PDB file of C-alpha atoms and ligand atoms in Angstrom:
ATOM      1  CA  UNK A   1      94.444 134.563 113.362  1.00 58.00           C
ATOM      2  CA  UNK A   2      94.485 131.331 115.069  1.00 62.00           C
ATOM      3  CA  UNK A   3      97.525 130.460 117.126  1.00 66.00           C
ATOM      4  CA  UNK A   4      99.783 127.778 116.335  1.00 74.00           C
ATOM      5  CA  UNK A   5      99.764 124.957 118.846  1.00 84.00           C
ATOM      6  CA  UNK A   6     103.139 124.436 120.094  1.00 89.00           C
ATOM      7  CA  UNK A   7     104.760 121.141 118.819  1.00 94.00           C
ATOM      8  CA  UNK A   8     106.964 119.374 121.746  1.00 94.00           C
ATOM      9  CA  UNK A   9     109.527 117.706 119.899  1.00 96.00           C
ATOM     10  CA  UNK A  10     111.304 116.212 122.876  1.00 95.00           C
ATOM     11  CA  UNK A  11     108.011 114.028 124.043  1.00 95.00           C
ATOM     12  CA  UNK A  12     105.850 114.233 120.954  1.00 96.00           C
ATOM     13  CA  UNK A  13     103.608 111.357 121.682  1.00 95.00           C
ATOM     14  CA  UNK A  14     102.851 108.157 123.175  1.00 94.00           C
ATOM     15  CA  UNK A  15     104.936 106.337 120.936  1.00 94.00           C
ATOM     16  CA  UNK A  16     108.399 107.849 121.180  1.00 97.00           C
ATOM     17  CA  UNK A  17     110.784 110.339 122.264  1.00 97.00           C
ATOM     18  CA  UNK A  18     113.769 112.064 121.920  1.00 96.00           C
ATOM     19  CA  UNK A  19     117.012 112.029 124.405  1.00 94.00           C
ATOM     20  CA  UNK A  20     119.551 113.117 122.223  1.00 93.00           C
ATOM     21  CA  UNK A  21     120.932 116.094 124.194  1.00 91.00           C
ATOM     22  CA  UNK A  22     121.058 114.222 127.179  1.00 93.00           C
ATOM     23  CA  UNK A  23     124.200 112.616 125.495  1.00 91.00           C
ATOM     24  CA  UNK A  24     122.167 109.291 124.234  1.00 93.00           C
ATOM     25  CA  UNK A  25     123.976 109.092 121.326  1.00 91.00           C
ATOM     26  CA  UNK A  26     127.489 110.002 122.468  1.00 90.00           C
ATOM     27  CA  UNK A  27     128.660 106.590 123.369  1.00 90.00           C
ATOM     28  CA  UNK A  28     130.714 105.001 121.525  1.00 87.00           C
ATOM     29  CA  UNK A  29     128.470 101.878 121.588  1.00 89.00           C
ATOM     30  CA  UNK A  30     125.701 103.786 120.414  1.00 90.00           C
ATOM     31  CA  UNK A  31     123.703 101.149 118.660  1.00 91.00           C
ATOM     32  CA  UNK A  32     120.079 100.543 119.208  1.00 95.00           C
ATOM     33  CA  UNK A  33     120.659  97.220 120.897  1.00 95.00           C
ATOM     34  CA  UNK A  34     123.544  98.822 123.110  1.00 95.00           C
ATOM     35  CA  UNK A  35     121.417 101.722 124.135  1.00 96.00           C
ATOM     36  CA  UNK A  36     118.231  99.603 124.838  1.00 97.00           C
ATOM     37  CA  UNK A  37     120.199  97.628 127.230  1.00 96.00           C
ATOM     38  CA  UNK A  38     121.587 100.401 128.767  1.00 97.00           C
ATOM     39  CA  UNK A  39     118.325 102.483 129.397  1.00 97.00           C
ATOM     40  CA  UNK A  40     116.280  99.323 130.614  1.00 97.00           C
ATOM     41  CA  UNK A  41     119.359  98.503 133.086  1.00 96.00           C
ATOM     42  CA  UNK A  42     119.592 101.873 134.554  1.00 96.00           C
ATOM     43  CA  UNK A  43     115.897 102.433 134.704  1.00 97.00           C
ATOM     44  CA  UNK A  44     115.236  99.196 136.776  1.00 96.00           C
ATOM     45  CA  UNK A  45     118.070 100.148 139.100  1.00 96.00           C
ATOM     46  CA  UNK A  46     116.634 103.539 139.433  1.00 96.00           C
ATOM     47  CA  UNK A  47     113.177 102.016 140.349  1.00 94.00           C
ATOM     48  CA  UNK A  48     114.888  99.843 142.921  1.00 94.00           C
ATOM     49  CA  UNK A  49     117.418 102.093 144.628  1.00 93.00           C
ATOM     50  CA  UNK A  50     116.015 105.600 144.484  1.00 93.00           C
ATOM     51  CA  UNK A  51     113.272 105.985 147.076  1.00 91.00           C
ATOM     52  CA  UNK A  52     114.415 109.945 147.414  1.00 90.00           C
ATOM     53  CA  UNK A  53     116.809 113.012 146.919  1.00 92.00           C
ATOM     54  CA  UNK A  54     119.429 111.102 149.344  1.00 93.00           C
ATOM     55  CA  UNK A  55     119.628 108.152 147.365  1.00 94.00           C
ATOM     56  CA  UNK A  56     120.602 109.883 143.872  1.00 94.00           C
ATOM     57  CA  UNK A  57     124.503 110.215 144.709  1.00 94.00           C
ATOM     58  CA  UNK A  58     124.608 106.291 145.630  1.00 95.00           C
ATOM     59  CA  UNK A  59     122.667 105.750 141.994  1.00 96.00           C
ATOM     60  CA  UNK A  60     125.060 108.094 140.009  1.00 95.00           C
ATOM     61  CA  UNK A  61     128.154 106.472 141.345  1.00 95.00           C
ATOM     62  CA  UNK A  62     126.747 102.880 140.987  1.00 95.00           C
ATOM     63  CA  UNK A  63     126.136 103.773 137.422  1.00 96.00           C
ATOM     64  CA  UNK A  64     129.130 105.327 136.523  1.00 93.00           C
ATOM     65  CA  UNK A  65     130.973 102.481 137.971  1.00 94.00           C
ATOM     66  CA  UNK A  66     129.201  99.574 136.277  1.00 93.00           C
ATOM     67  CA  UNK A  67     128.220 101.214 132.685  1.00 93.00           C
ATOM     68  CA  UNK A  68     130.670 101.540 129.754  1.00 89.00           C
ATOM     69  CA  UNK A  69     131.806 105.146 129.911  1.00 88.00           C
ATOM     70  CA  UNK A  70     133.475 105.439 126.859  1.00 87.00           C
ATOM     71  CA  UNK A  71     132.202 108.804 124.826  1.00 86.00           C
ATOM     72  CA  UNK A  72     132.707 109.748 121.244  1.00 83.00           C
ATOM     73  CA  UNK A  73     133.282 113.125 122.055  1.00 81.00           C
ATOM     74  CA  UNK A  74     134.535 113.819 125.581  1.00 80.00           C
ATOM     75  CA  UNK A  75     132.998 117.717 125.919  1.00 80.00           C
ATOM     76  CA  UNK A  76     129.540 116.132 125.449  1.00 83.00           C
ATOM     77  CA  UNK A  77     128.022 114.777 128.552  1.00 87.00           C
ATOM     78  CA  UNK A  78     126.217 111.574 128.722  1.00 92.00           C
ATOM     79  CA  UNK A  79     123.665 111.776 131.495  1.00 95.00           C
ATOM     80  CA  UNK A  80     123.347 108.869 133.888  1.00 95.00           C
ATOM     81  CA  UNK A  81     119.751 109.560 134.546  1.00 96.00           C
ATOM     82  CA  UNK A  82     117.977 109.328 131.095  1.00 97.00           C
ATOM     83  CA  UNK A  83     116.199 106.146 130.926  1.00 97.00           C
ATOM     84  CA  UNK A  84     112.766 104.775 129.993  1.00 97.00           C
ATOM     85  CA  UNK A  85     110.019 106.568 131.086  1.00 96.00           C
ATOM     86  CA  UNK A  86     107.087 104.258 130.170  1.00 95.00           C
ATOM     87  CA  UNK A  87     106.097 100.587 130.623  1.00 93.00           C
ATOM     88  CA  UNK A  88     106.677  99.694 126.970  1.00 95.00           C
ATOM     89  CA  UNK A  89     109.979 101.190 127.002  1.00 95.00           C
ATOM     90  CA  UNK A  90     108.757 103.401 123.877  1.00 96.00           C
ATOM     91  CA  UNK A  91     109.874 106.567 125.169  1.00 97.00           C
ATOM     92  CA  UNK A  92     113.195 107.902 126.698  1.00 97.00           C
ATOM     93  CA  UNK A  93     113.189 110.653 129.062  1.00 95.00           C
ATOM     94  CA  UNK A  94     114.530 111.823 132.131  1.00 95.00           C
ATOM     95  CA  UNK A  95     114.092 109.643 135.352  1.00 96.00           C
ATOM     96  CA  UNK A  96     114.393 113.136 137.285  1.00 94.00           C
ATOM     97  CA  UNK A  97     111.267 114.429 136.123  1.00 91.00           C
ATOM     98  CA  UNK A  98     108.674 115.318 138.737  1.00 90.00           C
ATOM     99  CA  UNK A  99     106.066 113.131 136.633  1.00 91.00           C
ATOM    100  CA  UNK A 100     108.390 110.110 137.497  1.00 90.00           C
ATOM    101  CA  UNK A 101     108.658 110.972 141.073  1.00 88.00           C
ATOM    102  CA  UNK A 102     105.177 111.670 142.161  1.00 89.00           C
ATOM    103  CA  UNK A 103     105.794 115.357 141.503  1.00 90.00           C
ATOM    104  CA  UNK A 104     108.913 115.880 143.133  1.00 86.00           C
ATOM    105  CA  UNK A 105     111.464 117.630 140.818  1.00 87.00           C
ATOM    106  CA  UNK A 106     115.026 115.760 141.452  1.00 86.00           C
ATOM    107  CA  UNK A 107     116.664 117.765 138.768  1.00 86.00           C
ATOM    108  CA  UNK A 108     118.664 119.768 140.949  1.00 83.00           C
ATOM    109  CA  UNK A 109     121.452 116.975 141.296  1.00 83.00           C
ATOM    110  CA  UNK A 110     121.960 116.834 137.486  1.00 83.00           C
ATOM    111  CA  UNK A 111     125.043 117.827 135.677  1.00 83.00           C
ATOM    112  CA  UNK A 112     123.290 120.850 133.583  1.00 81.00           C
ATOM    113  CA  UNK A 113     121.166 121.476 136.495  1.00 80.00           C
ATOM    114  CA  UNK A 114     117.387 121.856 136.419  1.00 83.00           C
ATOM    115  CA  UNK A 115     116.871 124.881 134.924  1.00 82.00           C
ATOM    116  CA  UNK A 116     118.796 123.942 131.670  1.00 85.00           C
ATOM    117  CA  UNK A 117     117.090 120.697 131.825  1.00 85.00           C
ATOM    118  CA  UNK A 118     113.590 122.184 131.944  1.00 83.00           C
ATOM    119  CA  UNK A 119     114.233 124.784 129.693  1.00 79.00           C
ATOM    120  CA  UNK A 120     116.547 123.192 126.846  1.00 83.00           C
ATOM    121  CA  UNK A 121     115.044 123.517 123.270  1.00 89.00           C
ATOM    122  CA  UNK A 122     117.495 122.474 120.585  1.00 90.00           C
ATOM    123  CA  UNK A 123     117.920 124.146 117.203  1.00 91.00           C
ATOM    124  CA  UNK A 124     115.405 121.981 115.557  1.00 94.00           C
ATOM    125  CA  UNK A 125     112.501 123.744 117.582  1.00 95.00           C
ATOM    126  CA  UNK A 126     113.465 126.994 115.758  1.00 94.00           C
ATOM    127  CA  UNK A 127     114.737 125.395 112.304  1.00 95.00           C
ATOM    128  CA  UNK A 128     112.028 122.588 111.419  1.00 96.00           C
ATOM    129  CA  UNK A 129     108.979 124.293 110.367  1.00 96.00           C
ATOM    130  CA  UNK A 130     105.414 123.438 112.180  1.00 96.00           C
ATOM    131  CA  UNK A 131     104.252 121.265 109.301  1.00 96.00           C
ATOM    132  CA  UNK A 132     107.974 119.673 108.918  1.00 97.00           C
ATOM    133  CA  UNK A 133     107.498 118.885 112.891  1.00 98.00           C
ATOM    134  CA  UNK A 134     104.051 117.399 112.226  1.00 97.00           C
ATOM    135  CA  UNK A 135     104.824 115.280 109.178  1.00 98.00           C
ATOM    136  CA  UNK A 136     108.009 113.793 110.773  1.00 98.00           C
ATOM    137  CA  UNK A 137     106.410 112.537 113.949  1.00 98.00           C
ATOM    138  CA  UNK A 138     103.598 111.164 111.710  1.00 98.00           C
ATOM    139  CA  UNK A 139     106.506 109.141 109.897  1.00 98.00           C
ATOM    140  CA  UNK A 140     108.815 107.975 112.636  1.00 98.00           C
ATOM    141  CA  UNK A 141     107.390 105.881 115.671  1.00 97.00           C
ATOM    142  CA  UNK A 142     110.595 104.492 116.958  1.00 97.00           C
ATOM    143  CA  UNK A 143     112.525 106.293 119.907  1.00 97.00           C
ATOM    144  CA  UNK A 144     116.161 105.123 118.372  1.00 96.00           C
ATOM    145  CA  UNK A 145     115.509 106.471 114.720  1.00 96.00           C
ATOM    146  CA  UNK A 146     113.325 109.468 115.929  1.00 97.00           C
ATOM    147  CA  UNK A 147     116.072 111.123 118.283  1.00 95.00           C
ATOM    148  CA  UNK A 148     118.553 110.746 115.203  1.00 94.00           C
ATOM    149  CA  UNK A 149     116.331 112.248 112.871  1.00 96.00           C
ATOM    150  CA  UNK A 150     114.573 115.008 114.677  1.00 95.00           C
ATOM    151  CA  UNK A 151     118.062 116.523 115.399  1.00 92.00           C
ATOM    152  CA  UNK A 152     119.440 116.613 111.719  1.00 93.00           C
ATOM    153  CA  UNK A 153     117.934 119.544 110.523  1.00 94.00           C
ATOM    154  CA  UNK A 154     119.553 119.330 107.013  1.00 94.00           C
ATOM    155  CA  UNK A 155     117.985 115.708 106.680  1.00 96.00           C
ATOM    156  CA  UNK A 156     114.799 116.501 107.586  1.00 97.00           C
ATOM    157  CA  UNK A 157     114.739 119.971 105.831  1.00 97.00           C
ATOM    158  CA  UNK A 158     116.025 118.603 102.503  1.00 98.00           C
ATOM    159  CA  UNK A 159     113.833 115.934 102.527  1.00 98.00           C
ATOM    160  CA  UNK A 160     110.804 117.684 102.658  1.00 98.00           C
ATOM    161  CA  UNK A 161     111.955 120.250 100.231  1.00 98.00           C
ATOM    162  CA  UNK A 162     113.017 117.673  97.576  1.00 98.00           C
ATOM    163  CA  UNK A 163     109.370 116.125  97.948  1.00 98.00           C
ATOM    164  CA  UNK A 164     107.626 119.296  97.887  1.00 97.00           C
ATOM    165  CA  UNK A 165     109.498 120.298  94.865  1.00 97.00           C
ATOM    166  CA  UNK A 166     108.466 117.128  93.377  1.00 96.00           C
ATOM    167  CA  UNK A 167     104.787 117.371  93.867  1.00 96.00           C
ATOM    168  CA  UNK A 168     104.804 121.360  93.864  1.00 95.00           C
ATOM    169  CA  UNK A 169     103.308 121.769  97.293  1.00 94.00           C
ATOM    170  CA  UNK A 170     104.314 120.851 101.004  1.00 93.00           C
ATOM    171  CA  UNK A 171     102.402 117.682 101.789  1.00 95.00           C
ATOM    172  CA  UNK A 172     100.222 118.303 104.326  1.00 96.00           C
ATOM    173  CA  UNK A 173     101.289 116.445 107.741  1.00 97.00           C
ATOM    174  CA  UNK A 174      98.261 114.314 107.626  1.00 96.00           C
ATOM    175  CA  UNK A 175      99.189 112.909 104.254  1.00 96.00           C
ATOM    176  CA  UNK A 176     102.161 110.969 106.371  1.00 97.00           C
ATOM    177  CA  UNK A 177      99.560 108.947 108.200  1.00 96.00           C
ATOM    178  CA  UNK A 178      98.502 107.180 105.233  1.00 95.00           C
ATOM    179  CA  UNK A 179     100.449 103.494 105.169  1.00 96.00           C
ATOM    180  CA  UNK A 180     101.972 104.072 101.728  1.00 96.00           C
ATOM    181  CA  UNK A 181     103.332 107.596 102.138  1.00 97.00           C
ATOM    182  CA  UNK A 182     104.310 106.820 105.688  1.00 98.00           C
ATOM    183  CA  UNK A 183     106.181 103.857 104.782  1.00 98.00           C
ATOM    184  CA  UNK A 184     108.190 105.691 101.656  1.00 98.00           C
ATOM    185  CA  UNK A 185     109.250 108.446 103.826  1.00 98.00           C
ATOM    186  CA  UNK A 186     110.129 106.058 106.971  1.00 98.00           C
ATOM    187  CA  UNK A 187     112.454 104.128 104.255  1.00 98.00           C
ATOM    188  CA  UNK A 188     114.062 107.701 103.771  1.00 98.00           C
ATOM    189  CA  UNK A 189     114.888 108.413 107.089  1.00 98.00           C
ATOM    190  CA  UNK A 190     115.866 104.793 107.833  1.00 97.00           C
ATOM    191  CA  UNK A 191     119.039 105.642 105.932  1.00 97.00           C
ATOM    192  CA  UNK A 192     120.163 107.462 108.713  1.00 94.00           C
ATOM    193  CA  UNK A 193     121.061 103.901 110.125  1.00 92.00           C
ATOM    194  CA  UNK A 194     121.726 101.765 106.981  1.00 93.00           C
ATOM    195  CA  UNK A 195     123.105 104.162 104.329  1.00 95.00           C
ATOM    196  CA  UNK A 196     125.738 101.971 102.512  1.00 95.00           C
ATOM    197  CA  UNK A 197     128.593 104.996 102.203  1.00 95.00           C
ATOM    198  CA  UNK A 198     128.373 105.746 106.048  1.00 89.00           C
ATOM    199  CA  UNK A 199     131.853 106.391 107.225  1.00 83.00           C
ATOM    200  CA  UNK A 200     132.791 104.724 110.196  1.00 73.00           C
ATOM    201  CA  UNK A 201     135.268 106.966 110.956  1.00 64.00           C
ATOM    202  CA  UNK A 202     133.380 109.926 111.252  1.00 57.00           C
ATOM    203  CA  UNK A 203     131.827 108.350 114.679  1.00 55.00           C
ATOM    204  CA  UNK A 204     129.217 110.755 114.881  1.00 61.00           C
ATOM    205  CA  UNK A 205     125.652 109.840 114.949  1.00 59.00           C
ATOM    206  CA  UNK A 206     123.668 112.931 116.370  1.00 51.00           C
ATOM    207  CA  UNK A 207     124.320 116.244 114.759  1.00 54.00           C
ATOM    208  CA  UNK A 208     123.283 118.896 117.360  1.00 48.00           C
ATOM    209  CA  UNK A 209     123.954 118.439 120.972  1.00 46.00           C
ATOM    210  CA  UNK A 210     122.753 120.138 124.162  1.00 46.00           C
ATOM    211  CA  UNK A 211     124.596 123.297 123.614  1.00 48.00           C
ATOM    212  CA  UNK A 212     123.540 123.466 119.940  1.00 48.00           C
ATOM    213  CA  UNK A 213     126.941 123.208 118.406  1.00 53.00           C
ATOM    214  CA  UNK A 214     128.099 120.886 115.688  1.00 53.00           C
ATOM    215  CA  UNK A 215     130.842 118.678 116.077  1.00 54.00           C
ATOM    216  CA  UNK A 216     132.835 117.163 113.424  1.00 57.00           C
ATOM    217  CA  UNK A 217     130.800 118.329 110.220  1.00 65.00           C
ATOM    218  CA  UNK A 218     133.036 116.796 107.556  1.00 70.00           C
ATOM    219  CA  UNK A 219     132.878 118.154 104.106  1.00 83.00           C
ATOM    220  CA  UNK A 220     132.950 116.009 101.281  1.00 90.00           C
ATOM    221  CA  UNK A 221     135.868 116.506  98.815  1.00 93.00           C
ATOM    222  CA  UNK A 222     134.428 116.351  95.208  1.00 96.00           C
ATOM    223  CA  UNK A 223     137.022 118.142  93.770  1.00 95.00           C
ATOM    224  CA  UNK A 224     139.190 115.131  94.699  1.00 95.00           C
ATOM    225  CA  UNK A 225     136.846 112.555  92.926  1.00 96.00           C
ATOM    226  CA  UNK A 226     136.964 114.822  89.831  1.00 95.00           C
ATOM    227  CA  UNK A 227     133.236 115.595  90.007  1.00 96.00           C
ATOM    228  CA  UNK A 228     130.963 118.510  90.921  1.00 95.00           C
ATOM    229  CA  UNK A 229     129.286 119.094  94.037  1.00 97.00           C
ATOM    230  CA  UNK A 230     126.234 117.036  94.343  1.00 98.00           C
ATOM    231  CA  UNK A 231     122.559 118.381  94.523  1.00 97.00           C
ATOM    232  CA  UNK A 232     122.430 115.935  97.459  1.00 98.00           C
ATOM    233  CA  UNK A 233     125.396 117.246  99.282  1.00 96.00           C
ATOM    234  CA  UNK A 234     123.421 118.173 102.650  1.00 94.00           C
ATOM    235  CA  UNK A 235     121.968 114.725 102.911  1.00 96.00           C
ATOM    236  CA  UNK A 236     125.136 113.329 102.015  1.00 95.00           C
ATOM    237  CA  UNK A 237     126.887 115.097 104.710  1.00 91.00           C
ATOM    238  CA  UNK A 238     124.200 114.317 107.113  1.00 92.00           C
ATOM    239  CA  UNK A 239     124.332 110.708 106.575  1.00 93.00           C
ATOM    240  CA  UNK A 240     128.125 111.076 107.077  1.00 88.00           C
ATOM    241  CA  UNK A 241     129.081 109.800 103.784  1.00 92.00           C
ATOM    242  CA  UNK A 242     132.715 108.763 102.777  1.00 91.00           C
ATOM    243  CA  UNK A 243     132.456 107.957  99.002  1.00 95.00           C
ATOM    244  CA  UNK A 244     135.813 106.330  97.427  1.00 95.00           C
ATOM    245  CA  UNK A 245     135.127 107.726  93.819  1.00 97.00           C
ATOM    246  CA  UNK A 246     132.651 109.417  91.418  1.00 96.00           C
ATOM    247  CA  UNK A 247     131.055 106.304  90.852  1.00 97.00           C
ATOM    248  CA  UNK A 248     129.928 105.979  94.178  1.00 98.00           C
ATOM    249  CA  UNK A 249     128.986 109.691  94.254  1.00 98.00           C
ATOM    250  CA  UNK A 250     126.642 108.757  91.346  1.00 98.00           C
ATOM    251  CA  UNK A 251     125.364 105.623  93.213  1.00 98.00           C
ATOM    252  CA  UNK A 252     124.654 107.757  96.300  1.00 98.00           C
ATOM    253  CA  UNK A 253     122.573 110.200  94.212  1.00 98.00           C
ATOM    254  CA  UNK A 254     120.648 107.533  92.306  1.00 98.00           C
ATOM    255  CA  UNK A 255     119.444 106.124  95.645  1.00 98.00           C
ATOM    256  CA  UNK A 256     118.555 109.162  96.959  1.00 98.00           C
ATOM    257  CA  UNK A 257     116.572 110.051  94.116  1.00 98.00           C
ATOM    258  CA  UNK A 258     114.636 106.710  94.022  1.00 98.00           C
ATOM    259  CA  UNK A 259     113.402 107.506  97.640  1.00 98.00           C
ATOM    260  CA  UNK A 260     112.092 111.077  96.023  1.00 97.00           C
ATOM    261  CA  UNK A 261     110.716 109.466  92.810  1.00 97.00           C
ATOM    262  CA  UNK A 262     108.981 106.959  95.268  1.00 97.00           C
ATOM    263  CA  UNK A 263     106.975 109.747  97.005  1.00 97.00           C
ATOM    264  CA  UNK A 264     106.418 111.359  93.990  1.00 96.00           C
ATOM    265  CA  UNK A 265     104.475 108.603  92.470  1.00 94.00           C
ATOM    266  CA  UNK A 266     102.983 107.874  95.206  1.00 96.00           C
ATOM    267  CA  UNK A 267     101.875 111.273  96.438  1.00 94.00           C
ATOM    268  CA  UNK A 268      98.819 111.596  93.663  1.00 83.00           C
ATOM    269  CA  UNK A 269      97.320 108.103  94.325  1.00 77.00           C
ATOM    270  CA  UNK A 270      95.686 108.688  97.475  1.00 62.00           C
ATOM    271  CA  UNK A 271      95.711 105.314  99.487  1.00 51.00           C
ATOM    272  CA  UNK A 272      94.015 104.189 102.507  1.00 48.00           C
ATOM    273  CA  UNK A 273      94.135 106.494 105.873  1.00 47.00           C
ATOM    274  CA  UNK A 274      96.043 104.708 108.545  1.00 45.00           C
TER     275      UNK A 274
HETATM  276  S1  SF4 B   1     117.496 117.017 121.295  1.00 62.92           S
HETATM  277 FE1  SF4 B   1     116.009 118.606 121.100  1.00 62.92          FE
HETATM  278  S2  SF4 B   1     114.073 117.415 120.477  1.00 62.92           S
HETATM  279 FE2  SF4 B   1     115.666 115.907 121.204  1.00 62.92          FE
HETATM  280  S3  SF4 B   1     115.381 115.776 123.423  1.00 62.92           S
HETATM  281 FE3  SF4 B   1     116.901 117.371 123.421  1.00 62.92          FE
HETATM  282  S4  SF4 B   1     115.721 119.353 122.915  1.00 62.92           S
HETATM  283 FE4  SF4 B   1     113.987 117.664 122.679  1.00 62.92          FE
HETATM  284  S1  SF4 B   2     119.109 115.428 134.498  1.00 62.92           S
HETATM  285 FE1  SF4 B   2     118.926 116.749 132.531  1.00 62.92          FE
HETATM  286  S2  SF4 B   2     120.412 115.821 131.343  1.00 62.92           S
HETATM  287 FE2  SF4 B   2     119.764 114.298 132.877  1.00 62.92          FE
HETATM  288  S3  SF4 B   2     118.314 113.045 131.701  1.00 62.92           S
HETATM  289 FE3  SF4 B   2     117.350 114.419 132.858  1.00 62.92          FE
HETATM  290  S4  SF4 B   2     117.320 116.424 131.642  1.00 62.92           S
HETATM  291 FE4  SF4 B   2     118.678 115.104 130.294  1.00 62.92          FE
END
């Protein structure tokens, strides 16, 4: 039997990467614009100031002094060594990694230590199937959205389950390279940032962090709204929904169903291959 190739979720290709477990989304201001500014500035400073291990402490102190340090969760560390690792600033990653430092591994100074930084695989590696991983990688090319979605196991698994049920098979990952299907799936995953029922109070963007824990996963009180638990409950929770009444629940369900239907309608009409 042919052995399955390992899929590197952290750095899947040249278009994007993830830095969620390094605390990327744990700043109170974790909008894309704010994080881009933070990572850009930090990377420039690292390139300018760090010529060897002896410069790291001064760099670390300077970053902590000049950057806004207000976090969503105090227990989750926000690593000052996370930056952009490519010229085009499409990929977030570790500035201490040997590939960034002419083969020298500087991760000994990190909060988690070199071993953990090097060997950490978040729960998504285990729970998301290989076909789902490949499909997701084909759908999302933007580091900000990719990191939010790849760590949201329920959102990923529920989407692929629902569309698979709709088309009576798990679509092969290659089908998500087709412009039409890619675009439809991307619109669904983009709900992560534009969901109209998103609760600002929940104050949570990513779901799983470095130690694999779940933080503040709140449940939706359907009983209080006098309605049944939604068939899309897992997706609603992933999107940190806060519904005011059963009409909003119904509208939320219609919205999700529209995305599923769009995929089902387009699936059997083969379109161009991107
Ligand atoms: S959260 Fe998972 S995919 Fe993202 S960088 Fe960490 S281990 Fe990699
Ligand atoms: S030192 Fe560790 S926690 Fe910090 S950016 Fe590198 S891999 Fe992430």
